[in-house]
Short mmCIF file of C-alpha atoms in Angstrom, two decimals:
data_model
loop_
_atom_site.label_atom_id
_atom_site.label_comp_id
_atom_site.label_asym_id
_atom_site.label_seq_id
_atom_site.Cartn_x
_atom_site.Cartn_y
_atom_site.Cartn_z
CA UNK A 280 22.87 -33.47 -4.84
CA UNK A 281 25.80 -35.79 -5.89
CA UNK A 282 28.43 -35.98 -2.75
CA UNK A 283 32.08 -36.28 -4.07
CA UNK A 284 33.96 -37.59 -1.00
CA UNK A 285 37.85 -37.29 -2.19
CA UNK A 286 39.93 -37.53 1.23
CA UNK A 287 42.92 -35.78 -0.03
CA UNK A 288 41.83 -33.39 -2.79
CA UNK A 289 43.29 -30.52 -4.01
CA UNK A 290 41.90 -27.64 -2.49
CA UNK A 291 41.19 -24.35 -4.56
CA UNK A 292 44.78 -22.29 -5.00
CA UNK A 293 46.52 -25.42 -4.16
CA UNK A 294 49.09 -26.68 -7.02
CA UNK A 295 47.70 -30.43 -8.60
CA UNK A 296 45.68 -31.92 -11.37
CA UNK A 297 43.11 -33.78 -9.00
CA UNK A 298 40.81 -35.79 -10.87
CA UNK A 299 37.96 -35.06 -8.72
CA UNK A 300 37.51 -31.13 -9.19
CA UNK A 301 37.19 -32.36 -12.79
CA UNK A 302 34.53 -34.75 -12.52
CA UNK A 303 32.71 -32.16 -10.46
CA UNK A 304 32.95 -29.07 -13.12
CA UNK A 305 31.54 -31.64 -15.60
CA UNK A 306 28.64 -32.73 -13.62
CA UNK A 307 27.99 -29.55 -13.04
CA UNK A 308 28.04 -27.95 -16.44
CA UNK A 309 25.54 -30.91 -16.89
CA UNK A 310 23.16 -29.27 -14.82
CA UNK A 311 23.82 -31.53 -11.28
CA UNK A 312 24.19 -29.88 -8.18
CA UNK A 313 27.68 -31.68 -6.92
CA UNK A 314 29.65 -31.04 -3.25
CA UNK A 315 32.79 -32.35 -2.46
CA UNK A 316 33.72 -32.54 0.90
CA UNK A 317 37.63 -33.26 2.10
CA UNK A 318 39.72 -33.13 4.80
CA UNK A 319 41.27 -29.59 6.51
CA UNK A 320 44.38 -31.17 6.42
CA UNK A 321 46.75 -30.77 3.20
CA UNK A 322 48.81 -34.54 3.16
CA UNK A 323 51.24 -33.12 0.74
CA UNK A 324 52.21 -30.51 2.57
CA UNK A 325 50.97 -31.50 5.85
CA UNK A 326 49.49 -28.63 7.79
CA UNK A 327 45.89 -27.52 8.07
CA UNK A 328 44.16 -24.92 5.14
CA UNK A 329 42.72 -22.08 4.97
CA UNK A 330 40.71 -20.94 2.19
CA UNK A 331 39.61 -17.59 1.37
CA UNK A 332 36.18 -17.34 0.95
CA UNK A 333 36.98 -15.71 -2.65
CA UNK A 334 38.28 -19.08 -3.97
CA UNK A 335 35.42 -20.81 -2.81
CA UNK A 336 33.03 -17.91 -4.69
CA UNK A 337 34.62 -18.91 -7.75
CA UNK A 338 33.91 -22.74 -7.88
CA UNK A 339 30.77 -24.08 -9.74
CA UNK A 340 30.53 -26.85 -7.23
CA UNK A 341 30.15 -26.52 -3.08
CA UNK A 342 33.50 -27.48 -1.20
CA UNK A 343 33.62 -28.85 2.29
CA UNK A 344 36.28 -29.36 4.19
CA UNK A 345 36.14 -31.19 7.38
CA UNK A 346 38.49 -31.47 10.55
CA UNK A 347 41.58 -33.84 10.97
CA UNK A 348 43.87 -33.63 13.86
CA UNK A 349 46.90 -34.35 10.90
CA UNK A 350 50.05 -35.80 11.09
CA UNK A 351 53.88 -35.90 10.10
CA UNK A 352 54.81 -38.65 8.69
CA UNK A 353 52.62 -41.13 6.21
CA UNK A 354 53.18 -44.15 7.90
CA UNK A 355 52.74 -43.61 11.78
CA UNK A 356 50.13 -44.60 14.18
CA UNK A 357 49.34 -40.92 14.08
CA UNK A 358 48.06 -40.76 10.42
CA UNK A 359 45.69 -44.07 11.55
CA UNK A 360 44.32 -41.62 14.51
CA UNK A 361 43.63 -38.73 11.79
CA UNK A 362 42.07 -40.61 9.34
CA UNK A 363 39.56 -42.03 12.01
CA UNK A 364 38.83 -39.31 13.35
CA UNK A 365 38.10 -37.72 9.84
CA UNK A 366 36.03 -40.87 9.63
CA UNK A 367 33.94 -40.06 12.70
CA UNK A 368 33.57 -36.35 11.18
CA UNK A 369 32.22 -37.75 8.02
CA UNK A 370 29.86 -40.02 9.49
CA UNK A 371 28.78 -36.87 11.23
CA UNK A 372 28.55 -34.49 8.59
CA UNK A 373 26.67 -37.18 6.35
CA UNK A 374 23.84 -37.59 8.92
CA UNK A 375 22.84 -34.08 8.57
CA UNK A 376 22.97 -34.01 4.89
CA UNK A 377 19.37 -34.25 2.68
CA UNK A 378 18.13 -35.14 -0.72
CA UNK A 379 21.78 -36.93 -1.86
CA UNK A 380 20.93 -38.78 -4.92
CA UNK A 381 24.42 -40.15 -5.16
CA UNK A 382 27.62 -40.60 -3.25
CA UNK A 383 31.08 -41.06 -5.05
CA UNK A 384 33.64 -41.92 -3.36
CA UNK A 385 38.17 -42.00 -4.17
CA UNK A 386 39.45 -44.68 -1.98
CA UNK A 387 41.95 -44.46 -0.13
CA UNK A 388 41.41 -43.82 2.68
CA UNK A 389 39.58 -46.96 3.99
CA UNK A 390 37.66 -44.87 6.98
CA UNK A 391 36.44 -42.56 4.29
CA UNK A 392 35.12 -45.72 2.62
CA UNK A 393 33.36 -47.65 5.07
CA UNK A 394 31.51 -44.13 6.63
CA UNK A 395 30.27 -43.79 2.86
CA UNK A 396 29.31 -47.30 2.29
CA UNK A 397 27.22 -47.79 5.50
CA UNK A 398 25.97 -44.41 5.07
CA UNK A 399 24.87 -45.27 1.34
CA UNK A 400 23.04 -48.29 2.86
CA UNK A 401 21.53 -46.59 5.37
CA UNK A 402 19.81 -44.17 2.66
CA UNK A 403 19.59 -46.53 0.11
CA UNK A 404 21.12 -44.09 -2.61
CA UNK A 405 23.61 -45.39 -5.49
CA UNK A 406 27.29 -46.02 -4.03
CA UNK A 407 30.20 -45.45 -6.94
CA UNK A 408 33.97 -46.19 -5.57
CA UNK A 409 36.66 -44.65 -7.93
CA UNK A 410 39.95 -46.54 -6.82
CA UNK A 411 43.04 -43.84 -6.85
CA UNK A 412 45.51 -46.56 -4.67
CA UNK A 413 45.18 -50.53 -3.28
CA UNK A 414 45.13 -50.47 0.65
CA UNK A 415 46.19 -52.11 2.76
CA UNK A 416 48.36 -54.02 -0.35
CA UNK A 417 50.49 -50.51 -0.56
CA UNK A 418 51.64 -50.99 3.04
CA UNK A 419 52.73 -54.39 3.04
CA UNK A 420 55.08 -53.59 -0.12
CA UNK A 421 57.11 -50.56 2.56
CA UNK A 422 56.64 -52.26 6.08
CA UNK A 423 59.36 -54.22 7.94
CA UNK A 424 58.65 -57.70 9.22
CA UNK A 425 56.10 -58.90 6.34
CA UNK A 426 55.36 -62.23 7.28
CA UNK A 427 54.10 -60.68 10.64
CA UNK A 428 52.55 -57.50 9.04
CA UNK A 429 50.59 -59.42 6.61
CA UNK A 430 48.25 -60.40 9.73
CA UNK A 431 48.76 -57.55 11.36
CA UNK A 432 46.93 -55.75 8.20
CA UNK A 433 43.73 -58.61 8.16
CA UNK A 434 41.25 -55.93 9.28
CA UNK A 435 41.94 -53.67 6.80
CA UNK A 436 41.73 -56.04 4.18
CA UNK A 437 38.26 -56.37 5.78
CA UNK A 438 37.36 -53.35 5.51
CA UNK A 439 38.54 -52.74 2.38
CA UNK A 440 36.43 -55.98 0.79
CA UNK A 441 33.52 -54.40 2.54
CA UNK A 442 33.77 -51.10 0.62
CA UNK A 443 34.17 -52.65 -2.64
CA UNK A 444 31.24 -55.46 -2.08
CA UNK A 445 29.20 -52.43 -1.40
CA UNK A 446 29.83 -50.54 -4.22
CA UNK A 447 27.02 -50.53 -6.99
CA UNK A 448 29.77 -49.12 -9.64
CA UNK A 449 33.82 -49.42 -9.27
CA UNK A 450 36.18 -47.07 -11.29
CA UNK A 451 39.65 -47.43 -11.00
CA UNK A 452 42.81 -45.75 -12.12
CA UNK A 453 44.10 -48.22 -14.14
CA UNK A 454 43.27 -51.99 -14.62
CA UNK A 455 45.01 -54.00 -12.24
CA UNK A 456 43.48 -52.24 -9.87
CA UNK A 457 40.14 -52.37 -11.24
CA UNK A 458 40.76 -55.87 -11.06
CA UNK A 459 41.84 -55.96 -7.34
CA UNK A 460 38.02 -54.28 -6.87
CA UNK A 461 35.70 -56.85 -8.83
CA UNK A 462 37.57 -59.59 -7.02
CA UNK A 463 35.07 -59.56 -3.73
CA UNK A 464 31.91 -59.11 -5.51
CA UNK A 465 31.02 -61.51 -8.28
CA UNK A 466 28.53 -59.33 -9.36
CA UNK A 467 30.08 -56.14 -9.33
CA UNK A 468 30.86 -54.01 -12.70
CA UNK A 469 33.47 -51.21 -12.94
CA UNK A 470 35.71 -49.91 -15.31
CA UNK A 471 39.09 -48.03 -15.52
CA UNK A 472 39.59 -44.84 -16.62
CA UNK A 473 43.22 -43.48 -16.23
CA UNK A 474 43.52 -40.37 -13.84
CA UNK A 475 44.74 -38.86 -17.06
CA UNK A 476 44.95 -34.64 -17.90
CA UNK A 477 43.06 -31.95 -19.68
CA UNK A 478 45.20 -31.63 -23.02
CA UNK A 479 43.67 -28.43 -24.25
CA UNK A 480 44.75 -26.48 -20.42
CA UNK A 481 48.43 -28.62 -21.22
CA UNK A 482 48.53 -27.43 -24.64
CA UNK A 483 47.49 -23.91 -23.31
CA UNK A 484 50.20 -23.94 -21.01
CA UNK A 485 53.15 -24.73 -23.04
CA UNK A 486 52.42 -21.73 -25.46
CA UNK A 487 52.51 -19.59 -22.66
CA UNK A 488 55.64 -20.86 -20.86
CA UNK A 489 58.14 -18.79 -21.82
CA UNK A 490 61.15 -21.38 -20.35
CA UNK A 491 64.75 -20.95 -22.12
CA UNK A 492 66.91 -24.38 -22.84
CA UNK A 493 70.12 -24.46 -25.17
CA UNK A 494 69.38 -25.91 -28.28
CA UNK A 495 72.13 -28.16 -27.92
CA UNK A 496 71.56 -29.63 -24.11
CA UNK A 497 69.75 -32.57 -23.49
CA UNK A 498 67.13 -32.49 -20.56
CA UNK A 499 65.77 -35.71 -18.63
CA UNK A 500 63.34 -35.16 -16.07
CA UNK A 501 61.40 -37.14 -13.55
CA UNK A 502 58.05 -35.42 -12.16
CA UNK A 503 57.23 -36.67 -8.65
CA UNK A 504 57.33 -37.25 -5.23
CA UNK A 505 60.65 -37.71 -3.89
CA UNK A 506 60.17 -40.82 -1.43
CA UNK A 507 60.74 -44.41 -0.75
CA UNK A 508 58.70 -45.65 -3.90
CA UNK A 509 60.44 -43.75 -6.74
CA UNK A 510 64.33 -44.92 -7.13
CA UNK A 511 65.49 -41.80 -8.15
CA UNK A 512 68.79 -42.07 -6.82
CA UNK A 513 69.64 -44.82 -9.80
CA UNK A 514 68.58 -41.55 -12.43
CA UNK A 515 71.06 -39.89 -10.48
CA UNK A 516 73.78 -42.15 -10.53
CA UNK A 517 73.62 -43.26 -14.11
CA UNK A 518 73.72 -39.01 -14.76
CA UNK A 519 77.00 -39.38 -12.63
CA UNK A 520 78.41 -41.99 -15.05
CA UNK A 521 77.04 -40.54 -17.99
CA UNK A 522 78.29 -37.15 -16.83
CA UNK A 523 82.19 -38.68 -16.01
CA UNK A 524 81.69 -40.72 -19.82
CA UNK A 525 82.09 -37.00 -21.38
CA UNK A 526 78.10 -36.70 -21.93
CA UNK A 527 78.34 -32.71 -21.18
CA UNK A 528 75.27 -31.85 -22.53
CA UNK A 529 72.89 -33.68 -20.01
CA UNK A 530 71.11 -32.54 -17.18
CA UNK A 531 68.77 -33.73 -15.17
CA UNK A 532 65.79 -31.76 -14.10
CA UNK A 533 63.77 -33.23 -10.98
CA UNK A 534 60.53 -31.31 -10.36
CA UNK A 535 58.69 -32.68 -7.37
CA UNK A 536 59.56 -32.34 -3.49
CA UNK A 537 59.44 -35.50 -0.38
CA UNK A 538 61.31 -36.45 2.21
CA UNK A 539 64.60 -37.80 0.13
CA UNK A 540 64.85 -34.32 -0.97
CA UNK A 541 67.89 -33.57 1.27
CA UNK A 542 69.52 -37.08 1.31
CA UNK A 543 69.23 -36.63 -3.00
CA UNK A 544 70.54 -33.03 -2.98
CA UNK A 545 73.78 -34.98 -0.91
CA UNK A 546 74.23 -37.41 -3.89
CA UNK A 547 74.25 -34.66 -7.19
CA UNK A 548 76.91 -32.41 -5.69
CA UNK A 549 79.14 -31.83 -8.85
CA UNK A 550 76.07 -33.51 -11.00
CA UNK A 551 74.25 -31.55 -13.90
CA UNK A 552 70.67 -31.76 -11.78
CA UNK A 553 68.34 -29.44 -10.94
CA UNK A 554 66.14 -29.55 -8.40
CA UNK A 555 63.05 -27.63 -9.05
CA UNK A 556 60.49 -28.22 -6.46
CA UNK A 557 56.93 -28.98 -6.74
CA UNK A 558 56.04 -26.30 -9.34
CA UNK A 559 52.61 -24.64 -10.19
CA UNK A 560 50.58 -27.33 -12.93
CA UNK A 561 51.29 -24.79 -15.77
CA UNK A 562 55.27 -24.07 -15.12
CA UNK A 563 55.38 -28.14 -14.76
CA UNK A 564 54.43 -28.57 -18.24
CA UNK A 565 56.08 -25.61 -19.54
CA UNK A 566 59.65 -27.64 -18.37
CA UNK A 567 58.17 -31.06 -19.41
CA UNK A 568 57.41 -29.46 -23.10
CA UNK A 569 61.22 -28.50 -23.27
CA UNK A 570 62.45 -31.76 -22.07
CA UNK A 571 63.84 -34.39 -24.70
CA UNK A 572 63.39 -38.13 -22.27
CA UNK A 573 61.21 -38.82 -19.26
CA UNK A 574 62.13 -41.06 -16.48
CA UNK A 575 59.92 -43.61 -14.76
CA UNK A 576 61.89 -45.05 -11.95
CA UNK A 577 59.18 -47.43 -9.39
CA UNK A 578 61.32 -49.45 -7.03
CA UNK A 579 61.25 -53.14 -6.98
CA UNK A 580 57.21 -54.86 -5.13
CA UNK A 581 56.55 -50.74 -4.94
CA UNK A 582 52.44 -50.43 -5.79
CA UNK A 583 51.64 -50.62 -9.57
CA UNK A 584 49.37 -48.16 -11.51
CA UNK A 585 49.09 -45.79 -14.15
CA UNK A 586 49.28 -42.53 -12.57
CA UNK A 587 49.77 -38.58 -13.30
CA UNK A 588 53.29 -38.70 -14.01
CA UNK A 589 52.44 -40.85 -16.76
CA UNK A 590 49.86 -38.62 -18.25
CA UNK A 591 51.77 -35.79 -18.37
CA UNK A 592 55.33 -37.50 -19.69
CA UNK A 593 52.51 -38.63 -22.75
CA UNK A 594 50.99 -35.02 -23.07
CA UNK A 595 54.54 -33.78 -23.16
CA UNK A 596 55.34 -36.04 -26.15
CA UNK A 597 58.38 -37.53 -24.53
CA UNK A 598 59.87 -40.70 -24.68
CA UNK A 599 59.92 -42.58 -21.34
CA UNK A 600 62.38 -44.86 -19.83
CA UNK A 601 60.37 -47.27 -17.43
CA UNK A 602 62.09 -49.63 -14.93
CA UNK A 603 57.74 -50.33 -13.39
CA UNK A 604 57.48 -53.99 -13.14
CA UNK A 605 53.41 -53.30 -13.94
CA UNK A 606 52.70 -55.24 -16.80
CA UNK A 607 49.96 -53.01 -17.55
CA UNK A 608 52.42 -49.98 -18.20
CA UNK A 609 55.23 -51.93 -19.73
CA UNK A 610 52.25 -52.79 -22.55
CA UNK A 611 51.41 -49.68 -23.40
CA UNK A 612 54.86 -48.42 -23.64
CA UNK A 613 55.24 -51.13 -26.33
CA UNK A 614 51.80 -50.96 -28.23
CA UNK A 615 52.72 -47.34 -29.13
CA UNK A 616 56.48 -47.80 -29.16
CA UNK A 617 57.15 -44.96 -26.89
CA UNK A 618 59.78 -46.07 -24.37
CA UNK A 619 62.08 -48.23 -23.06
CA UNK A 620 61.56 -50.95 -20.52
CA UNK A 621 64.38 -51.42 -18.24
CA UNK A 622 65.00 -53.86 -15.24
CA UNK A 623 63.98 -52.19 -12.16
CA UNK A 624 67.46 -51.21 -10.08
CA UNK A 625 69.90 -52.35 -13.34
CA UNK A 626 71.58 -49.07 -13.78
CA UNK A 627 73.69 -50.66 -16.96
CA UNK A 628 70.61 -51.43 -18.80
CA UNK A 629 69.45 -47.29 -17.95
CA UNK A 630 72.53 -45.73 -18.72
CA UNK A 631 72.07 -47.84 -21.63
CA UNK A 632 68.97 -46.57 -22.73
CA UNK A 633 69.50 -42.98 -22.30
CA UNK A 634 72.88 -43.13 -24.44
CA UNK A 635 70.39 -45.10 -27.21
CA UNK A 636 67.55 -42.11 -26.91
CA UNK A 637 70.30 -39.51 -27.08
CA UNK A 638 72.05 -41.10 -30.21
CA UNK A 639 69.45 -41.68 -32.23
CA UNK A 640 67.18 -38.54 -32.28
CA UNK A 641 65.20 -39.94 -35.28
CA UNK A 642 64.16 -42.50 -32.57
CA UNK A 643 64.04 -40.13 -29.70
CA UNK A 644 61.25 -38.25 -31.68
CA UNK A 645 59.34 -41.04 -33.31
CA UNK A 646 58.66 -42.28 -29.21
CA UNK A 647 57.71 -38.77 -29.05
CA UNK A 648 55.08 -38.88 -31.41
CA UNK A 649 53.99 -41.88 -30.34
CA UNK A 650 54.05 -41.25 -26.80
CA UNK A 651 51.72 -37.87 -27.82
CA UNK A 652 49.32 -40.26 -29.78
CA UNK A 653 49.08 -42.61 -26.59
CA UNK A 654 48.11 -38.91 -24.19
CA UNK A 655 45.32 -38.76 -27.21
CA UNK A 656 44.11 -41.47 -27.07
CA UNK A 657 44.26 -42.69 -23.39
CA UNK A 658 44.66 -39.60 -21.21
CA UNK A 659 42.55 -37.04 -22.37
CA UNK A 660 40.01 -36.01 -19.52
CA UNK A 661 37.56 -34.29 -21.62
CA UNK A 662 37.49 -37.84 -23.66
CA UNK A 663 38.06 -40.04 -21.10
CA UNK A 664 36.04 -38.84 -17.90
CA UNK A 665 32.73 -38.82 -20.23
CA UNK A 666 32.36 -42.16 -19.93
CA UNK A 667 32.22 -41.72 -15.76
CA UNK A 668 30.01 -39.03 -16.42
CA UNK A 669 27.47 -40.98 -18.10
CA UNK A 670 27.79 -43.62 -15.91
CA UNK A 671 27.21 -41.50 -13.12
CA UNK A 672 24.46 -39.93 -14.62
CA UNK A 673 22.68 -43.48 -15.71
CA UNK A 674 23.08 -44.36 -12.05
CA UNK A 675 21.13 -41.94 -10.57
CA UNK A 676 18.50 -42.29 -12.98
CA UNK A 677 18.53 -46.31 -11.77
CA UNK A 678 19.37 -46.89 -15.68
CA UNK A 679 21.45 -49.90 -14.58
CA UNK A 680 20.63 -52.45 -16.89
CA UNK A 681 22.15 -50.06 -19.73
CA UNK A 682 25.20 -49.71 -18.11
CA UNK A 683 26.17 -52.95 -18.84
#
């Protein structure tokens, strides 16, 4: 049995395109017997599931969910409580378990991590960490008082080195983090595989979206959460300017939900933008397909990665406006030549570059193309997730000097 442990996975009938359920339908179509066990408590929409046993009946893999007292807001003392007490649960639940050939673990959270870790030493079974965010980094980048948090966060950096010097494999989500993994362990090997999406169930989707646009509008869209990372107010604004300039045709779809929602429905009054919610997967990419540019808008020190959003903006074949100070992302917009970089929080230099992508569609849909080959390429899961498979699979079969 190969134990998936993703803290906050998508549970079955929940909207997403987790990475985890993935890896687990291909390790089981190759013949493994895979579980994943998760938390009771939804974080997006934070309040506690329930699954009909008919969901459950249809997955190829077992699913586990175990208790969490939850919380209300993502950074409160509260959320520390529920994730250690999903800790305790999970040290719990993994004492009972038999014949586990493997565990595999999506960090965060760090609790999650360190039950896995000591448990996997405990057994002496293989111990893969897949990467999805960089705690405690991510916290110092939103908490007040830095110089004092910094110290204030020294035993989760602890515990965080301790998960990744225990780890006989690291994947990560993109390569900085990857990076931030093999630091503590000199030895250590790992690779990145972006979280990516299935491009034959995206493809699938847009013929079957049946979404109406005027031929002669122009739709920019950001796909997200709607919080203190993403600076989607500056979309907004240069939409207002744009908007007031005479550009009629725009409009800007936002499809994603968060706690700015309200505070961002204040700011567009008399502003061509739509807010659509957090949509099903399939009537996400049926919008994305009809949009014309994509917006990536990551505050200033926010975390850097290559994430879903990104994926999907690629799958779409749209060009993307980045203000991400990663230097991983800005690269691969220009190796393919499928967006503009921007300075993070110049709203000249955006406006800017949505007036270029509009003015020269000859441009607009080269980036297109290009942005398509990069989803190809880069972000196709039934490409890119082999290689964890096999990785996986050479693990558990001790096969470790072929893996590198």
């Amino acid at each position: 049995m190969i134990i998936i442990i993703d803290h906050y996975s998508q549970a079955p009938g929940e909207k997403g395109n987790n990475r985890f359920l993935f890896i687990a339908d291909m390790l089981c179509t190759q013949g493994h017997e895979v579980e994943i066990v998760t938390s009771n408590f939804s974080h997006i929409r934070k309040k506690h599931r329930k699954i009909e046993n008919s969901e459950l009946q249809k997955l190829k893999y077992k699913y586990t969910m175990l208790h969490e007292p939850g919380y209300k807001k993502n950074i409160s003392l509260t959320r520390i409580y529920s994730h250690f007490i999903f800790g305790e649960n999970l040290k719990k639940y993994l004492s009972l378990r038999e014949n586990v050939e493997c565990i595999y673990i999506s960090v965060p959270s760090l609790d999650v991590g360190k039950v896995a870790a000591n448990y996997s030493k405990t057994k002496g079974i293989p111990f893969i960490v897949d990467i999805q965010d960089i705690w405690p980094e991510a916290f110092e980048l939103v908490l007040p008082l830095k110089s004092i948090t910094k110290y204030l966060l020294v035993p989760l950096y602890f515990m965080a080195n301790h998960i990744y010097r225990s780890a006989d494999y690291i994947f990560a989500v993109s390569e900085t983090y990857l990076q931030r993994g093999l630091r503590v362990k000199s030895s250590a090997r790992g690779s990145y595989v972006y979280l990516g999406t299935d491009l034959d169930l995206f493809d699938n989707a847009v013929k079957e979206s049946n979404i109406y646009k005027n031929d002669d509008e122009i739709w920019i869209v950001y796909v997200g959460t709607l919080g203190a990372s993403y600076n989607i107010e500056l979309v907004i604004n240069a939409i207002k300017a744009l908007f007031k300039l005479g550009r009629l045709n725009i409009r800007l779809k936002i499809l994603g939900d968060g706690p700015d929602l309200n505070y961002l429905k204040s700011i567009s009054r008399n502003t061509p933008v739509d807010f659509l919610g957090r949509l099903d997967y399939k009537e996400m990419v049926g919008y994305l397909a009809k949009c014309d540019i994509a917006v990536n808008v990551i505050v200033k020190n926010a975390a850097q990665s290559i994430i879903n959003k990104h994926a999907d903006y690629a799958a779409a074949g749209l060009p993307i406006i980045s203000t991400q100070e990663s230097s991983e992302y800005k690269n691969l917009l220009k190796k393919y030549n499928c967006g503009i970089n921007c300075e993070v929080d110049d709203i000249n230099s955006f406006i800017k570059a949505i007036e270029f992508l509009i003015d020269n569609s000859v441009v607009r849909i080269e980036m297109g193309s290009n942005s398509r080959k990069m989803a190809e390429e880069l972000f196709n899961r039934r490409n890119t997730n082999k290689e964890i498979i096999d990785i996986v699979e050479r693990i558990i079969k001790n096969e470790n000097n072929n893996i590198w």
